[in-house]
Amino acid sequence: DAMVIQNPRYQVTQFGKPVTLSCSQTLNHNVMYWYQQKSSQAPKLLFHYYDKDFNNEADTPDNFQSRRPNTSFCFLDIRSPGLGDAAMYLCATSRSPGLATDTQYFGPGTRLTVL
Amino acid sequence: GEDVEQSLFLSVREGDSSVINCTYTDSSSTYLYWYKQEPGAGLQLLTYIFSNMDMKQDQRLTVLLNKKDKHLSLRIADTQTGDSAIYFCAEGQGAQKLVFGQGTRLTINP
C-alpha cells in the first residue's frame, strides 16, 4: 500500500548528540512536512518542502534542520538535542500545498527521547 | 492569529453517541478536518467538511458546522472500544497550512 514511513519508530539520543529522523513516502506527493508533537499538545509545524523549496516556520529553532534529497525521502536533523526536544515527530505529505481539496497524510511518527 | 480550541477529555459508554466539539477563529478557513490518533500512531484523516456546508455524514460519523459561531462538531454514533483515541480538529485553506487543536481524548466505558 502507498504510505508514509518513518524510521525509526523510537529513537533515544543523548543531550547534545546530533540525531537524524527519516521519512519516506510512496505516494509521490510534492510536499513533505515535519511536525513536533509534545504530550497532550497539538502537532506543531516545523517546516515543509514543496518539491525542493524549503519553507521554514518563523518560530522553528535553528537547532532543527531538514534535507530532502529526492521526492521520496525527507530527513529531520536535530543538531544539538536538548531535553525540551523530547517529543513525537510526525512526517506528513500532500500532493500540493494550494489545493483546497487536498489533505495531509501522516506517518506513524518517531518518538524521540533525550537522556 | 489562528486558534483552534477543543476540550481535552470526553468519556462515553459503549454504544452511546460521542460528540466532540471544536471552535476556531479563522473565518477564511476553506476546509475543516477531523483527524484520529490512536496510541503510538500518526494522525489519520477521518473526514472533512467544506466551509460552505452545514453538515456531512459518513457512516457513523456526522460533522456539523456552524460557520456563524465558528463551531465544529464530530458525532460518532454507536461508539465502540475501537473508537478510543485522540481526535484533532484542524482548519485550513488547503493542505499546506493546517492549524490543529489540542485534541480530545475519547475514552469508552464498558
PDB file of C-alpha atoms in Angstrom, chain B residues 21-101:
ATOM      1  CA  ASN B  21     -16.651  19.913  19.868  1.00  0.00           C
ATOM      2  CA  CYS B  22     -14.231  22.402  18.393  1.00  0.00           C
ATOM      3  CA  THR B  23     -14.123  26.166  17.964  1.00  0.00           C
ATOM      4  CA  TYR B  24     -11.880  28.044  15.579  1.00  0.00           C
ATOM      5  CA  THR B  25     -11.083  31.656  14.884  1.00  0.00           C
ATOM      6  CA  ASP B  26     -10.058  31.925  11.230  1.00  0.00           C
ATOM      7  CA  SER B  27     -13.174  32.771   9.244  1.00  0.00           C
ATOM      8  CA  SER B  28     -11.262  32.387   5.968  1.00  0.00           C
ATOM      9  CA  SER B  29     -10.737  28.662   6.515  1.00  0.00           C
ATOM     10  CA  THR B  30     -11.840  26.727   3.469  1.00  0.00           C
ATOM     11  CA  TYR B  31     -11.876  23.278   4.957  1.00  0.00           C
ATOM     12  CA  LEU B  32     -12.228  21.889   8.454  1.00  0.00           C
ATOM     13  CA  TYR B  33     -10.873  18.465   9.255  1.00  0.00           C
ATOM     14  CA  TRP B  34     -11.147  15.775  11.861  1.00  0.00           C
ATOM     15  CA  TYR B  35      -8.153  13.533  12.443  1.00  0.00           C
ATOM     16  CA  LYS B  36      -7.900  10.484  14.705  1.00  0.00           C
ATOM     17  CA  GLN B  37      -4.724   9.489  16.522  1.00  0.00           C
ATOM     18  CA  GLU B  38      -4.505   6.084  18.149  1.00  0.00           C
ATOM     19  CA  PRO B  39      -1.841   5.395  20.804  1.00  0.00           C
ATOM     20  CA  GLY B  40       1.653   5.454  19.361  1.00  0.00           C
ATOM     21  CA  ALA B  41       0.431   6.201  15.858  1.00  0.00           C
ATOM     22  CA  GLY B  42       0.287   9.099  13.446  1.00  0.00           C
ATOM     23  CA  LEU B  43      -2.782  11.106  12.547  1.00  0.00           C
ATOM     24  CA  GLN B  44      -5.412   9.507  10.349  1.00  0.00           C
ATOM     25  CA  LEU B  45      -7.817  11.700   8.411  1.00  0.00           C
ATOM     26  CA  LEU B  46     -11.373  10.778   9.392  1.00  0.00           C
ATOM     27  CA  THR B  47     -13.419  13.298   7.491  1.00  0.00           C
ATOM     28  CA  TYR B  48     -13.523  16.913   6.404  1.00  0.00           C
ATOM     29  CA  ILE B  49     -16.144  19.493   5.572  1.00  0.00           C
ATOM     30  CA  PHE B  50     -16.065  22.389   3.149  1.00  0.00           C
ATOM     31  CA  SER B  51     -16.792  25.700   4.799  1.00  0.00           C
ATOM     32  CA  ASN B  52     -19.967  26.339   2.798  1.00  0.00           C
ATOM     33  CA  MET B  53     -21.586  23.140   4.106  1.00  0.00           C
ATOM     34  CA  ASP B  54     -23.572  22.750   7.307  1.00  0.00           C
ATOM     35  CA  MET B  55     -23.422  19.019   7.678  1.00  0.00           C
ATOM     36  CA  LYS B  56     -21.656  15.987   6.329  1.00  0.00           C
ATOM     37  CA  GLN B  57     -22.459  12.374   7.138  1.00  0.00           C
ATOM     38  CA  ASP B  58     -20.170   9.445   6.553  1.00  0.00           C
ATOM     39  CA  GLN B  59     -21.385   6.135   8.014  1.00  0.00           C
ATOM     40  CA  ARG B  60     -21.207   6.525  11.807  1.00  0.00           C
ATOM     41  CA  LEU B  61     -19.663   9.978  11.594  1.00  0.00           C
ATOM     42  CA  THR B  62     -21.631  13.225  11.374  1.00  0.00           C
ATOM     43  CA  VAL B  63     -19.903  16.583  11.116  1.00  0.00           C
ATOM     44  CA  LEU B  64     -21.836  19.732  11.908  1.00  0.00           C
ATOM     45  CA  LEU B  65     -20.516  23.179  11.076  1.00  0.00           C
ATOM     46  CA  ASN B  66     -21.893  26.433  12.437  1.00  0.00           C
ATOM     47  CA  LYS B  67     -19.918  28.981  10.479  1.00  0.00           C
ATOM     48  CA  LYS B  68     -21.500  31.952  12.218  1.00  0.00           C
ATOM     49  CA  ASP B  69     -20.315  30.735  15.624  1.00  0.00           C
ATOM     50  CA  LYS B  70     -17.144  29.121  14.183  1.00  0.00           C
ATOM     51  CA  HIS B  71     -18.135  25.876  15.851  1.00  0.00           C
ATOM     52  CA  LEU B  72     -17.464  22.400  14.508  1.00  0.00           C
ATOM     53  CA  SER B  73     -18.574  19.108  15.988  1.00  0.00           C
ATOM     54  CA  LEU B  74     -17.970  15.441  15.288  1.00  0.00           C
ATOM     55  CA  ARG B  75     -20.618  12.951  16.296  1.00  0.00           C
ATOM     56  CA  ILE B  76     -19.742   9.264  16.428  1.00  0.00           C
ATOM     57  CA  ALA B  77     -22.823   7.057  16.564  1.00  0.00           C
ATOM     58  CA  ASP B  78     -22.794   3.735  18.433  1.00  0.00           C
ATOM     59  CA  THR B  79     -19.359   4.359  19.924  1.00  0.00           C
ATOM     60  CA  GLN B  80     -17.168   1.256  20.096  1.00  0.00           C
ATOM     61  CA  THR B  81     -13.992   0.447  22.023  1.00  0.00           C
ATOM     62  CA  GLY B  82     -12.050   0.836  18.780  1.00  0.00           C
ATOM     63  CA  ASP B  83     -13.048   4.493  18.739  1.00  0.00           C
ATOM     64  CA  SER B  84     -10.822   5.172  21.760  1.00  0.00           C
ATOM     65  CA  ALA B  85      -8.277   7.688  20.522  1.00  0.00           C
ATOM     66  CA  ILE B  86      -7.393  11.362  20.466  1.00  0.00           C
ATOM     67  CA  TYR B  87      -9.433  13.375  17.979  1.00  0.00           C
ATOM     68  CA  PHE B  88      -7.956  16.510  16.462  1.00  0.00           C
ATOM     69  CA  CYS B  89      -9.878  19.271  14.816  1.00  0.00           C
ATOM     70  CA  ALA B  90      -7.950  21.262  12.203  1.00  0.00           C
ATOM     71  CA  GLU B  91      -8.675  24.222   9.991  1.00  0.00           C
ATOM     72  CA  GLY B  92      -7.018  25.291   6.779  1.00  0.00           C
ATOM     73  CA  GLN B  93      -7.307  26.783   3.357  1.00  0.00           C
ATOM     74  CA  GLY B  94      -5.888  23.706   1.736  1.00  0.00           C
ATOM     75  CA  ALA B  95      -3.322  21.153   2.703  1.00  0.00           C
ATOM     76  CA  GLN B  96      -0.461  23.466   3.467  1.00  0.00           C
ATOM     77  CA  LYS B  97      -1.361  25.472   6.500  1.00  0.00           C
ATOM     78  CA  LEU B  98      -3.317  23.271   8.836  1.00  0.00           C
ATOM     79  CA  VAL B  99      -3.857  24.592  12.344  1.00  0.00           C
ATOM     80  CA  PHE B 100      -4.644  21.850  14.840  1.00  0.00           C
ATOM     81  CA  GLY B 101      -6.485  21.923  18.116  1.00  0.00           C
TER      82      GLY B 101
END
